[in-house]
Coordinates of C-alpha atoms and ligand atoms in Angstrom, one line a residue:
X1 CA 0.0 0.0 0.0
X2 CA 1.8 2.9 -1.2
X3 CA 1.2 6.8 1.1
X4 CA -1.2 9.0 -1.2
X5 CA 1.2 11.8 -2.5
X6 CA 0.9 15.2 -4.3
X7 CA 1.4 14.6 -7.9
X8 CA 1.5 16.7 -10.9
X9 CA 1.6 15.4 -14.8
X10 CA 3.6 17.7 -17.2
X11 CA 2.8 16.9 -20.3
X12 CA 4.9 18.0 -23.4
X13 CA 3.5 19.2 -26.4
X14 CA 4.9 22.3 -27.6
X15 CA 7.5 20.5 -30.3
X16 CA 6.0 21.1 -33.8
X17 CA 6.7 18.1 -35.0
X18 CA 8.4 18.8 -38.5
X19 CA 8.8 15.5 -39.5
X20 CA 4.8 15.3 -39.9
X21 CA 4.9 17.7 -42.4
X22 CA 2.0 19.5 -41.4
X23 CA 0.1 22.7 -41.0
X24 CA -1.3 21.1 -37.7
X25 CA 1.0 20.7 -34.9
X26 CA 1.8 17.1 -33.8
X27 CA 0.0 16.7 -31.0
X28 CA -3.4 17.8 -32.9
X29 CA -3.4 15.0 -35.1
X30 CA -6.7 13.0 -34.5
X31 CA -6.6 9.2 -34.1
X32 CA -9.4 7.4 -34.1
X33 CA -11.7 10.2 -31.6
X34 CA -9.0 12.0 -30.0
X35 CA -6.1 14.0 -30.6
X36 CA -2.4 12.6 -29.9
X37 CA -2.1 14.8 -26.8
X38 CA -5.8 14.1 -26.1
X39 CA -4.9 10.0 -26.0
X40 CA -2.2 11.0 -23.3
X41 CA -4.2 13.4 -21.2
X42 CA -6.8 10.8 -20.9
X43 CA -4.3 8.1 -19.9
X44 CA -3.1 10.7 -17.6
X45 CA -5.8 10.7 -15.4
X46 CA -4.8 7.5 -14.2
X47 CA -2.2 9.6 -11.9
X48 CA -5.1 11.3 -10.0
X49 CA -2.9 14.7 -10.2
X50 CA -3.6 17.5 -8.3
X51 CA -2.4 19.6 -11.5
X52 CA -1.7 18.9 -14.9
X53 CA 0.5 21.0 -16.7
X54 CA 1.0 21.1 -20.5
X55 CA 3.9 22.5 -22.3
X56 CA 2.7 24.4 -25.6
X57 CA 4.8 26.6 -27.5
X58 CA 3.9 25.5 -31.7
X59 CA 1.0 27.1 -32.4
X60 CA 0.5 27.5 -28.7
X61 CA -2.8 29.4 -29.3
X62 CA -4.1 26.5 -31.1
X63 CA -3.0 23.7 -28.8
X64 CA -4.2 25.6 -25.9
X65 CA -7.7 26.1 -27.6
X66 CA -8.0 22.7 -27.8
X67 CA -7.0 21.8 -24.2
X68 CA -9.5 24.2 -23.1
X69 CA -12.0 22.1 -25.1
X70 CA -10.9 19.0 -24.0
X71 CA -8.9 19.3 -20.9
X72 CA -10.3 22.7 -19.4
X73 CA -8.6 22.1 -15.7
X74 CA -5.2 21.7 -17.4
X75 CA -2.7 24.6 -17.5
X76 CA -1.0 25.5 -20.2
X77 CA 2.6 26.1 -19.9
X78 CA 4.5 28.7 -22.7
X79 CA 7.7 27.2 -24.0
X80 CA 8.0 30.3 -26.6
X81 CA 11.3 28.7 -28.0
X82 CA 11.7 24.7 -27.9
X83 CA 15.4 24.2 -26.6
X84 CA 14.5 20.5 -25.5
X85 CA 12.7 17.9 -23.3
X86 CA 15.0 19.3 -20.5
X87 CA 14.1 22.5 -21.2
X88 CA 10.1 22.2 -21.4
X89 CA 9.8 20.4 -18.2
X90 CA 11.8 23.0 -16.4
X91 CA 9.8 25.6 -17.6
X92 CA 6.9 23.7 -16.3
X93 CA 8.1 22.8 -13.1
X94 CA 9.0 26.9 -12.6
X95 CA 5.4 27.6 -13.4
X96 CA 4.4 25.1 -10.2
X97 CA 6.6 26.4 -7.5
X98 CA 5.1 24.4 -4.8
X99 CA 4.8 20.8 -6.5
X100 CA 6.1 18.5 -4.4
X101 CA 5.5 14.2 -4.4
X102 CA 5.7 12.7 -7.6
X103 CA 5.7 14.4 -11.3
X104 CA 4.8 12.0 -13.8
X105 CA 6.4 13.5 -17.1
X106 CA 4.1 12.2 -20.4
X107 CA 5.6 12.6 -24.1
X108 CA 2.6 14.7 -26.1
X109 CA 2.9 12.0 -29.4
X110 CA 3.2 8.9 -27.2
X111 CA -0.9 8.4 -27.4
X112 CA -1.2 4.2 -27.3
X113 CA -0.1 4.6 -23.3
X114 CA -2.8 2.9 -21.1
X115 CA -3.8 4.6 -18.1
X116 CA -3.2 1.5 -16.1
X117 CA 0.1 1.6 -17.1
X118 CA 0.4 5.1 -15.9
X119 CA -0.4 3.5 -12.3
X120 CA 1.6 0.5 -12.3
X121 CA 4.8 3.2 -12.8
X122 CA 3.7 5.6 -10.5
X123 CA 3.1 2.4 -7.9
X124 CA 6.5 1.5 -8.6
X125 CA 8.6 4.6 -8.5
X126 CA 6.4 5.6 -5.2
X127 CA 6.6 2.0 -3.3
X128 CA 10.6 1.9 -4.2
X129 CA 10.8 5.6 -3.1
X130 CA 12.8 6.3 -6.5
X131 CA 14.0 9.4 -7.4
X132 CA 13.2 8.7 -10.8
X133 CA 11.2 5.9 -13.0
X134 CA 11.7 5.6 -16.7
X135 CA 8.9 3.6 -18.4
X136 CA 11.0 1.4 -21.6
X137 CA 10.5 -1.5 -23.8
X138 CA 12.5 -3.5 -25.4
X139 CA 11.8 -3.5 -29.4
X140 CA 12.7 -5.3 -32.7
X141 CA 14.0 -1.4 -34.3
X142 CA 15.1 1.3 -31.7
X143 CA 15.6 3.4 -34.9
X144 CA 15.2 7.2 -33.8
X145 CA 14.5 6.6 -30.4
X146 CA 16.9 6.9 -27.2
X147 CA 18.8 3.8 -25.7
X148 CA 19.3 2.3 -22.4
X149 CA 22.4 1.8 -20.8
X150 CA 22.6 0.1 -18.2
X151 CA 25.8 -0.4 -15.5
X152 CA 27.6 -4.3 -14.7
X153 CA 24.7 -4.4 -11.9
X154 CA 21.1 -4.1 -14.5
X155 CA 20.5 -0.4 -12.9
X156 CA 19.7 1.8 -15.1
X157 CA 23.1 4.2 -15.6
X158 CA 21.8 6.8 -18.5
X159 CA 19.7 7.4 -21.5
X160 CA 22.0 8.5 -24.4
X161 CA 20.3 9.3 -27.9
X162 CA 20.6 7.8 -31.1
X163 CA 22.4 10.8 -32.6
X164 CA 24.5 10.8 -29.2
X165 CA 24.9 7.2 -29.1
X166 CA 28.1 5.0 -29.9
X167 CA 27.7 2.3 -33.0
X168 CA 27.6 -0.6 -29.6
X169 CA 25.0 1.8 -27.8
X170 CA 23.1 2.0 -30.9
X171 CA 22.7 -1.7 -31.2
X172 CA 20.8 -1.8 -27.5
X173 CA 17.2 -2.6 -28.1
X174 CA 15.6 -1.4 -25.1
X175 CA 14.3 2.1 -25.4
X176 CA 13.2 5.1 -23.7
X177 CA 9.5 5.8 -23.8
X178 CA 9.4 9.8 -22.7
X179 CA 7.5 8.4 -20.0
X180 CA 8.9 8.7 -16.5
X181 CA 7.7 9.2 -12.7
X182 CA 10.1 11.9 -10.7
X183 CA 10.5 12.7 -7.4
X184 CA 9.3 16.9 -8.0
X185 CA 12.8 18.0 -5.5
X186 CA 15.4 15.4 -7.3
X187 CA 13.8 16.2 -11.1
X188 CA 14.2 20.3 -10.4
X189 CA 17.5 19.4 -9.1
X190 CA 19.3 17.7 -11.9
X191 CA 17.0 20.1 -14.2
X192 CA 19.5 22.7 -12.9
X193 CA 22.4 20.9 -13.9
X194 CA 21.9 19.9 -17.2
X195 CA 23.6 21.3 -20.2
X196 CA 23.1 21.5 -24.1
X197 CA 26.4 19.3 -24.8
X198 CA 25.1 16.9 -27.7
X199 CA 24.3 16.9 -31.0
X200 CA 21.1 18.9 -30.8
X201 CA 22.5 21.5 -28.3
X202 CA 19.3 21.1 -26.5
X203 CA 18.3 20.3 -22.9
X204 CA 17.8 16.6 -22.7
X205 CA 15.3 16.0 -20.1
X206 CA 17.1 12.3 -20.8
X207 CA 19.9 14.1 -19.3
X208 CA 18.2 14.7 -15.4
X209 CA 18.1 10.9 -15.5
X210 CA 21.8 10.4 -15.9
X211 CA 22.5 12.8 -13.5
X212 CA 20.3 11.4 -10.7
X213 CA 21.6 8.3 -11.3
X214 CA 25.1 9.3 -11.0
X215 CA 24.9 10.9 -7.7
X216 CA 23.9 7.4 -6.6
X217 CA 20.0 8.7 -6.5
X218 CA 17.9 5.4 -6.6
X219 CA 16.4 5.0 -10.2
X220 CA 14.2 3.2 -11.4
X221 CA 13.2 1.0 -14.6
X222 CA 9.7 0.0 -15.6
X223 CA 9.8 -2.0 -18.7
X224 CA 6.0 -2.0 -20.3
X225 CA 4.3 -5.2 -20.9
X226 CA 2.8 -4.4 -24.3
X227 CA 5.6 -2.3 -26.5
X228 CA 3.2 -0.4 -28.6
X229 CA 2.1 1.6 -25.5
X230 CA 5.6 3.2 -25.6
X231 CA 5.3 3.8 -29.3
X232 CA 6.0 7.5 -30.4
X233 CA 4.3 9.4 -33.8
X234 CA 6.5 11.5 -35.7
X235 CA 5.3 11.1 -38.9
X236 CA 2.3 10.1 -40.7
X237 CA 3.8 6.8 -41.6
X238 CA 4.0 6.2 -37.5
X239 CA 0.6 7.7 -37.4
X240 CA -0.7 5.1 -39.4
X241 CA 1.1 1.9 -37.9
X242 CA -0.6 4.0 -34.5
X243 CA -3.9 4.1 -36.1
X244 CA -3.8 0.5 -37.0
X245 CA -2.2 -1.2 -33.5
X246 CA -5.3 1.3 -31.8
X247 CA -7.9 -0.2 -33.5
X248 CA -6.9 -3.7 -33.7
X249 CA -7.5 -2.7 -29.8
X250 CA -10.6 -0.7 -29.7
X251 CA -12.4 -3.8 -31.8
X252 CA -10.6 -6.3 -29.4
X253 CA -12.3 -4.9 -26.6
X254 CA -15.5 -4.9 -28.1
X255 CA -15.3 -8.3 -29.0
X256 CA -15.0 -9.7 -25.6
X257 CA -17.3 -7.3 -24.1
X258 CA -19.9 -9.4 -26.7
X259 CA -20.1 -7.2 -29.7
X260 CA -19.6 -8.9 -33.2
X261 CA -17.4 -7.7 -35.4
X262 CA -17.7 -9.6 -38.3
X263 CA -13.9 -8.0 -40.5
X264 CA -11.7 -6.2 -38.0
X265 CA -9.4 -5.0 -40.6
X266 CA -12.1 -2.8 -42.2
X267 CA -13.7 -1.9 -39.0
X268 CA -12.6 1.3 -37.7
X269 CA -13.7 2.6 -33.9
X270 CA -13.1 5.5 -32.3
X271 CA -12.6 4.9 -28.0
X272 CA -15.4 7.5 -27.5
X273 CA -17.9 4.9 -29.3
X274 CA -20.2 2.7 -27.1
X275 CA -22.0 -0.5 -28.3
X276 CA -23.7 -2.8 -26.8
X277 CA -23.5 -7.2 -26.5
X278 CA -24.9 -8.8 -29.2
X279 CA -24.6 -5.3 -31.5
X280 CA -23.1 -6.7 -34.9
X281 CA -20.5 -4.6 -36.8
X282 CA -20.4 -5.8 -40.7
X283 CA -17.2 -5.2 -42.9
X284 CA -15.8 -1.6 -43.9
X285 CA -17.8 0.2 -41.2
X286 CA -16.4 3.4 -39.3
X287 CA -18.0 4.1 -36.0
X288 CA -16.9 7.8 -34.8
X289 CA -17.3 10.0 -32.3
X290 CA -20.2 9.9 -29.7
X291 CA -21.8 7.4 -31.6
X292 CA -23.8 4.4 -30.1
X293 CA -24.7 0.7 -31.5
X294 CA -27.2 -0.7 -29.4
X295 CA -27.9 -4.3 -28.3
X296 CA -28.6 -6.7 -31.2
X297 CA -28.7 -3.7 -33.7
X298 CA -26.8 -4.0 -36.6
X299 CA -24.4 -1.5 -38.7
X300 CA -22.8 -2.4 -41.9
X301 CA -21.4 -3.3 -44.4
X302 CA -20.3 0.3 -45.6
X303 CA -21.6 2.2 -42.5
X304 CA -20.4 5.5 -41.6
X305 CA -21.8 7.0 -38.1
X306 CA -20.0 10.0 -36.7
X307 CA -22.4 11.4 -33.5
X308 CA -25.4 8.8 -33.9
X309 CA -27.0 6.8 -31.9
X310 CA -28.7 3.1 -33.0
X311 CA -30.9 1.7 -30.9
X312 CA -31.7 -1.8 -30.0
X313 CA -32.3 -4.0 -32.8
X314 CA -31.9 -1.5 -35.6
X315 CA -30.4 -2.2 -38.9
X316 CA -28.1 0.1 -40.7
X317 CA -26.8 -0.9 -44.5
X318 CA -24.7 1.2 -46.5
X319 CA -25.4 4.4 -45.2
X320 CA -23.9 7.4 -44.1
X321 CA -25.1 9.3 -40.7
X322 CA -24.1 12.7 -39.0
X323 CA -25.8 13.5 -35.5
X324 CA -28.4 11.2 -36.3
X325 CA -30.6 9.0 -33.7
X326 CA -31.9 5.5 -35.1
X327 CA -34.8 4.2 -33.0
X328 CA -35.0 0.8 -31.6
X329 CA -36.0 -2.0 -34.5
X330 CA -35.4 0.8 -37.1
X331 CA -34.3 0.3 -40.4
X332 CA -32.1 2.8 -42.2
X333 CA -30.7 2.4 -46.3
X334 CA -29.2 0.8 -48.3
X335 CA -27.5 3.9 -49.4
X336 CA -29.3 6.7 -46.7
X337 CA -27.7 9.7 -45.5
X338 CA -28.7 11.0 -42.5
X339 CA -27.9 14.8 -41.9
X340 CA -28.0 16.3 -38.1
X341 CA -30.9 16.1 -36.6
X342 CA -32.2 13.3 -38.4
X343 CA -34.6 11.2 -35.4
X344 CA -36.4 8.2 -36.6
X345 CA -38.5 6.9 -34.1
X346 CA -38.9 2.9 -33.3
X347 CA -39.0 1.2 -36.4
X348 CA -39.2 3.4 -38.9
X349 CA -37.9 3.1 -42.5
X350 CA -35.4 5.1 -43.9
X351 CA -34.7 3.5 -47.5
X352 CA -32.6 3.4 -50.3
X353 CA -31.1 7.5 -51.8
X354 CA -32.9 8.7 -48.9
X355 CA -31.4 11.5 -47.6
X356 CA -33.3 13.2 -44.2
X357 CA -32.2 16.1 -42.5
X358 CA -33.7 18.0 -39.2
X359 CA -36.5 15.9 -39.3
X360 CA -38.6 13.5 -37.1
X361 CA -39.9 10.0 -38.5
X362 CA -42.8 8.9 -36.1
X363 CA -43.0 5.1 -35.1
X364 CA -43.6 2.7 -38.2
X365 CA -43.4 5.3 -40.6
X366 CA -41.8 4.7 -44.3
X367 CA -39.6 6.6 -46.5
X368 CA -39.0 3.8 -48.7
X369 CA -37.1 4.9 -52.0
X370 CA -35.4 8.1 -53.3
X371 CA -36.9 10.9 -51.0
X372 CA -35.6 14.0 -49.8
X373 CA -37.3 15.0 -46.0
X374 CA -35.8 17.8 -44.8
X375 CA -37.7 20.5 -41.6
X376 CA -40.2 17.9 -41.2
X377 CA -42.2 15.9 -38.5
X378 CA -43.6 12.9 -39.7
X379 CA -46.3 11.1 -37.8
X380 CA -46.5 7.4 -36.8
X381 CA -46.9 4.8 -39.4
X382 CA -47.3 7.5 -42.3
X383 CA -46.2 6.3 -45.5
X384 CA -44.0 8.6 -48.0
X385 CA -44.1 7.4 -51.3
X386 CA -40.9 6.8 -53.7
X387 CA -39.2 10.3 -54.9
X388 CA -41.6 12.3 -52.5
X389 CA -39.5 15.6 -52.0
X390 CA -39.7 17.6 -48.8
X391 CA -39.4 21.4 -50.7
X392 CA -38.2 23.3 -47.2
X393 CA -36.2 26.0 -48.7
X394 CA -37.5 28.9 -51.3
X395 CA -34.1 30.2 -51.3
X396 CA -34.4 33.0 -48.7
X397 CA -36.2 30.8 -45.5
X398 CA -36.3 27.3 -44.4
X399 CA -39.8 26.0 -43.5
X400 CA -41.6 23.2 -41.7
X401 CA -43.6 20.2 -43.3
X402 CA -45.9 18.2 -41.1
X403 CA -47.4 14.7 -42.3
X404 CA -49.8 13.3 -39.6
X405 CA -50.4 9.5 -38.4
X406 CA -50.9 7.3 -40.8
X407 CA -51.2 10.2 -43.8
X408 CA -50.1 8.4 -47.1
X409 CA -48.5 10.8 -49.7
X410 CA -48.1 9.6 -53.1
X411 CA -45.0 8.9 -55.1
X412 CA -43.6 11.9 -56.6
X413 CA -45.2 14.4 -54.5
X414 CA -43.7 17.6 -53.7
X415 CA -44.3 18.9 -50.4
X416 CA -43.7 22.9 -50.3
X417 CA -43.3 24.0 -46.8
X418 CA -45.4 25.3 -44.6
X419 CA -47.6 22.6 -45.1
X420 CA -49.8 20.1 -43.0
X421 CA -50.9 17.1 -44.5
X422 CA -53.7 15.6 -41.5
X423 CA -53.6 12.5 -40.2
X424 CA -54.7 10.0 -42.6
X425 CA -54.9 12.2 -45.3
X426 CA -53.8 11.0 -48.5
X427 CA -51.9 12.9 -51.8
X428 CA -52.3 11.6 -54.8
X429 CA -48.8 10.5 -56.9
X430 CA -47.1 13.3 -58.7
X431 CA -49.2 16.2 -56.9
X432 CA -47.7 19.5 -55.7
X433 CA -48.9 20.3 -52.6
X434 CA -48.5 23.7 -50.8
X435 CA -52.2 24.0 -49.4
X436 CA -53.0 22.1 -45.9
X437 CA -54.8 19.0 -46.2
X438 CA -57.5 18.4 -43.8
X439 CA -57.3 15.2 -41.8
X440 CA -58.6 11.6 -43.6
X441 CA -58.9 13.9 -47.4
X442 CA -57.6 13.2 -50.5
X443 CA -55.4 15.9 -52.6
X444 CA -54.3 15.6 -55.8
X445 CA -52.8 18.3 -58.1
X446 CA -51.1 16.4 -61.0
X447 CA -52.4 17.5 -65.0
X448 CA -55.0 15.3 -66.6
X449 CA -53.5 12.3 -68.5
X450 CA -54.2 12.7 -72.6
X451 CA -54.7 8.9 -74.4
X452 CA -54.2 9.4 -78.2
X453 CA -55.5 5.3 -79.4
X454 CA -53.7 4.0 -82.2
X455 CA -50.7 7.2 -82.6
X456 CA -47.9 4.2 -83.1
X457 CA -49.2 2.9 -85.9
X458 CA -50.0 6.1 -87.4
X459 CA -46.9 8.2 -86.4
X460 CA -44.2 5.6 -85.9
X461 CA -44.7 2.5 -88.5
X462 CA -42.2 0.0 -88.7
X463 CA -40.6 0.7 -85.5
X464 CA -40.5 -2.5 -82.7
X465 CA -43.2 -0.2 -81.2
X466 CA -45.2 -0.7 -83.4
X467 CA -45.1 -4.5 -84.4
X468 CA -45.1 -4.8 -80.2
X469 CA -48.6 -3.1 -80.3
X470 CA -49.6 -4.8 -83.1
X471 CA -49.2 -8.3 -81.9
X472 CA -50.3 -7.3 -78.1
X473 CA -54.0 -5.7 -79.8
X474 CA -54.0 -8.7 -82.7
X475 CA -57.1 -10.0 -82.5
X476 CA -59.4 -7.0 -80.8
X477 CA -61.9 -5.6 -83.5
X478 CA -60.1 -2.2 -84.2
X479 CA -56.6 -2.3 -82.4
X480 CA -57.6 0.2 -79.5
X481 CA -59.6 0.9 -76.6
X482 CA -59.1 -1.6 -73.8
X483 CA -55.2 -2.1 -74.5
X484 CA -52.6 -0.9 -71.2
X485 CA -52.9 2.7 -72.4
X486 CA -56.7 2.8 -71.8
X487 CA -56.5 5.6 -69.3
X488 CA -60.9 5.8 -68.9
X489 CA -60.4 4.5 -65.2
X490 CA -58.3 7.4 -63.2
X491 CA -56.9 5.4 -60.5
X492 CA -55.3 7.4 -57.9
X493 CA -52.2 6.3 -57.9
X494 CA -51.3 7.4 -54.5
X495 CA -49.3 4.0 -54.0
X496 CA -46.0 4.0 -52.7
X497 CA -43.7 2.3 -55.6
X498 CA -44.8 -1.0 -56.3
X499 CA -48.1 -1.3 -54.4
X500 CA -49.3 1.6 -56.1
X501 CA -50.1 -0.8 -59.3
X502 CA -52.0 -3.5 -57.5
X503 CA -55.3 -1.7 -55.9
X504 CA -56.0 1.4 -58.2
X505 CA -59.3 0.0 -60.3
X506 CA -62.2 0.9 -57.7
X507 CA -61.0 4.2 -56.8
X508 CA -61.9 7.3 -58.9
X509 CA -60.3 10.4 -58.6
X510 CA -63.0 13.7 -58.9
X511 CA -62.2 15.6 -62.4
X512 CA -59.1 12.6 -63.7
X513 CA -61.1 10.6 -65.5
X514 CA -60.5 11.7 -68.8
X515 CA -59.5 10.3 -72.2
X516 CA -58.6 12.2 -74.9
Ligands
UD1_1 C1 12.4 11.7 -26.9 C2 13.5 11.3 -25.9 C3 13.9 9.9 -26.4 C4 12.8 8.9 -26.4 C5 11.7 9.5 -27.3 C6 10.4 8.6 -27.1 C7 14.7 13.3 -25.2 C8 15.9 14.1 -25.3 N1 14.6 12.2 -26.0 O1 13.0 11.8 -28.2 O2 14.9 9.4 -25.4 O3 13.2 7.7 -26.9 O4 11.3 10.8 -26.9 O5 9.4 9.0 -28.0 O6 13.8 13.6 -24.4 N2 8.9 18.8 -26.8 C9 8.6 20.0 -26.1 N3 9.6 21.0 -26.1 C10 10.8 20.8 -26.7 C11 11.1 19.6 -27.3 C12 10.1 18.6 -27.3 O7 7.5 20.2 -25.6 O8 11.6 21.7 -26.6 C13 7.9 17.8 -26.8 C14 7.5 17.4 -28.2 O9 6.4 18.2 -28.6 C15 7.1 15.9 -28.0 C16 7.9 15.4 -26.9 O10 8.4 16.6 -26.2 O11 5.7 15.7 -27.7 C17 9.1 14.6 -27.3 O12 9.9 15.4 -28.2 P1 10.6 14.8 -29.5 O13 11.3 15.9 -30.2 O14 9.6 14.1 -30.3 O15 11.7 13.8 -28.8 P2 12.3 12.6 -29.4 O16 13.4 13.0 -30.3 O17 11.3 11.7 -30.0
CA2 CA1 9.2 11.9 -30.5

């Protein structure tokens, strides 16, 4: 049982980061929901600090816009000019006068550290009462990074870098992480005494280490169990092996908390994303931000969710969704887009080229095929018919459409906001509607239809048009009149895609009845 101390994280962040190649400092870089420097904050909590500093100087302004976002109780240290490691931390620790205990130092672009790893270092540099802790690994290519050394006895004896290092240092395999535990009075200590003698002519912050140890201060070595923790980004090469090795995590964990994932390599999760046992994640599906899966739902193949909740049981295909919320049992694409603001209630249809935007779809209801819906509310169980457009804009305001229960609006309808359309009213297929419709009546605005019998053969002989209506009217006494084209019994045509051609026969429309 180790005696609660003060602590204080420093973490450093104000490098730029050149090998990136970037208008975005380093430490901005998102991967998979968080920022490099926001992957270490949040594995920095783990230290339960009292106060966490944060050396910015790159873009400070923009770093420490981002903290305030994401980190507001962390204080942002100025490093105006980055003359090393050594450097940064002593301008940090000069901007906490009264630290005392433990200072766990964090690299900014070290992002796969666990916080549970942060605790089992700070647990042993505390419980061995070191002066300092160096967290290192031992890997396959030490290429870049600093070495090592160790004296006849396995104690750790300095940390010399690879530009530093002699050709039989360079050949060491175990590493320095930038991740160390310090006792606050022995790390301002040897801060005081390091110099700018190497290659860089910077303050090595590797360099406090050294000293500590030789003045026979008791330091310590934690070498991490899993060697990708300790893995640094300093280009986008890196940020990609990063990417990869954090996913192949993220899905890991879902898997044995009981979700199905059915292709991890296409499967990309961001550690801000919940789902729940028994969700099912199908191949090439991203998963981003505050977005939730619920039990039994599930999303893919081709499913793109940044912000958007699924409920239970729901069933996303090939779709794309941006602050959405799915309902429980709902069914959204293929090929959807929902824009923010989209809310479809339990188990209501969003189909294929569907695209919905600041709209409620009540319980049951159907946008089936190749709709826009955008300022609407629609009620329970209505039914939108194929290519029905939502008109919300006139190019000045945006307006509100309202469909109630049950309503049933034909295909190819055009909706022009402000409208109502009453519950169980219905629109007849191809109208343009921009008067209310009362509750349980019929509107229906499209042109009378114009039959002209027998106009193939007349104005198009010889074509396959022609011999096709020949051979389908052979036999009937003058070629004409009760063929498909007969147009004498106006059905209404209010079906939605398919069912519209099944039921039309018994039900006349007022004034479109004609033949011409
Ligand atoms: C550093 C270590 C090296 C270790 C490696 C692990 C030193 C001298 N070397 O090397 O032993 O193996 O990390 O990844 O510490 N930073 C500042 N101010 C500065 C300089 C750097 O805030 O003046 C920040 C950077 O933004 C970065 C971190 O410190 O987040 C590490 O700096 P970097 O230049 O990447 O150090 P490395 O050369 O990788
Ligand atoms: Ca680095």
């Amino acid at each position: 049982m180790i005696q609660p101390r003060s602590r204080t994280v420093v973490v450093l962040a104000a490098g730029e980061g050149k090998r990136m190649k970037s208008a975005l400092p380093k430490v901005l870089h998102p991967l998979l929901g968080r920022t490099l420097v926001g992957h270490v904050l949040a594995a920095a909590t783990a230290a339960a600090a009292e106060r966490t500093l944060v050396v910015v100087g790159h873009r400070a302004e923009q770093v420490t816009a981002h903290l305030s976002e994401i980190a507001p109780a962390a204080v942002p240290v100025l490093q105006a000019e980055q003359h090393g490691t050594g450097h940064a931390v002593r301008l940090a620790m000069a901007a906490a006068p009264d630290a005392t205990g433990t200072v766990v130092v964090l690299n900014g672009d070290v992002p796969l550290l666990r916080p549970e790893t942060v605790t089992e270092l700070i647990e042993a540099h505390e419980s061995a009462g070191a002066a300092a802790t160096v967290l290192t690994a031992e890997v396959a290519d030490p290429t870049g990074l600093g070495r090592i050394v160790r004296d006849p006895a396995g104690g750790l004896e300095r940390i010399v870098e690879e530009r530093d290092a002699s050709p039989e240092q360079r050949r060491i395999r175990e590493i320095n992480a930038g991740i160390y535990a310090f006792d606050a009075a022995g790390l301002r200590d040897a801060l005081g005494k390091i110099t700018t003698d190497n290659d860089q002519g910077e303050e090595y912050l590797t360099d406090a280490v050294g000293l500590l140890a030789a003045a026979g201060a008791p330091v310590g070595v934690h070498v991490a169990a899993d060697v990708t923790e300790t893995l640094g980004c300093n280009d986008r090469v890196e940020l990609a092996r990063l990417r990869r090795l954090l996913a192949d995590r993220v899905n890991e964990g879902w898997m044995r908390a009981g979700v199905s994932i059915l292709d991890p390599a296409t499967t990309w999760i961001d550690v801000t994303v919940h789902l729940e046992r028994d969700a099912v994640v199908d191949q090439n599906t991203q998963l981003y931000g505050t977005s939730t899966v619920g039990a039994e739902a599930t999303v893919g193949p081709d499913v793109t969710l940044i912000d958007t909740a699924v409920g239970a049981g729901a069933t996303v295909l090939r779709s794309h969704a941006v602050q959405a919320r799915i309902g429980a049992g709902a069914s959204v694409g293929p090929y959807a887009y929902l824009r923010p603001d989209a809310q479809l209630d339990e188990r209501a249809k969003v189909g294929t080229f569907v695209e919905v935007k600041k709209s409620q779809i009540g319980a049951g209801a159907k946008v089936p095929h190749l709709s826009y819906v955008g300022d609407a509310t629609i009620g329970a169980r209505a039914n939108i018919g194929a290519a029905t457009i939502f008109v919300n804009y006139d190019g000045v305001h945006k307006s509100h459409t309202t469909v109630g229960e049950s309503a049933f609006v034909g295909c190819d309808s055009s909706l022009i906001a402000p409208v109502e359309i009453g519950a169980g009213a219905y629109v007849g297929a191809g109208s343009v509607v921009n008067r209310d419709v009362p509750p349980g009546a019929l509107a229906v605005t499209r042109a009378q239809q114009r039959t002209v019998d027998g106009w193939v053969r007349s104005r198009r002989p010889g074509t396959a048009a022609a011999a096709a209506a020949e051979r389908a009217t052979a036999g009937s006494a003058a070629g004409a009149g009760n063929g498909p084209a007969d147009a004498g019994n106006g059905q209404v045509g209010a079906g939605n895609g398919e069912a519209a051609h099944h039921h039309g026969a018994t039900d006349p429309v007022p004034g479109d009845t004609a033949t011409d």
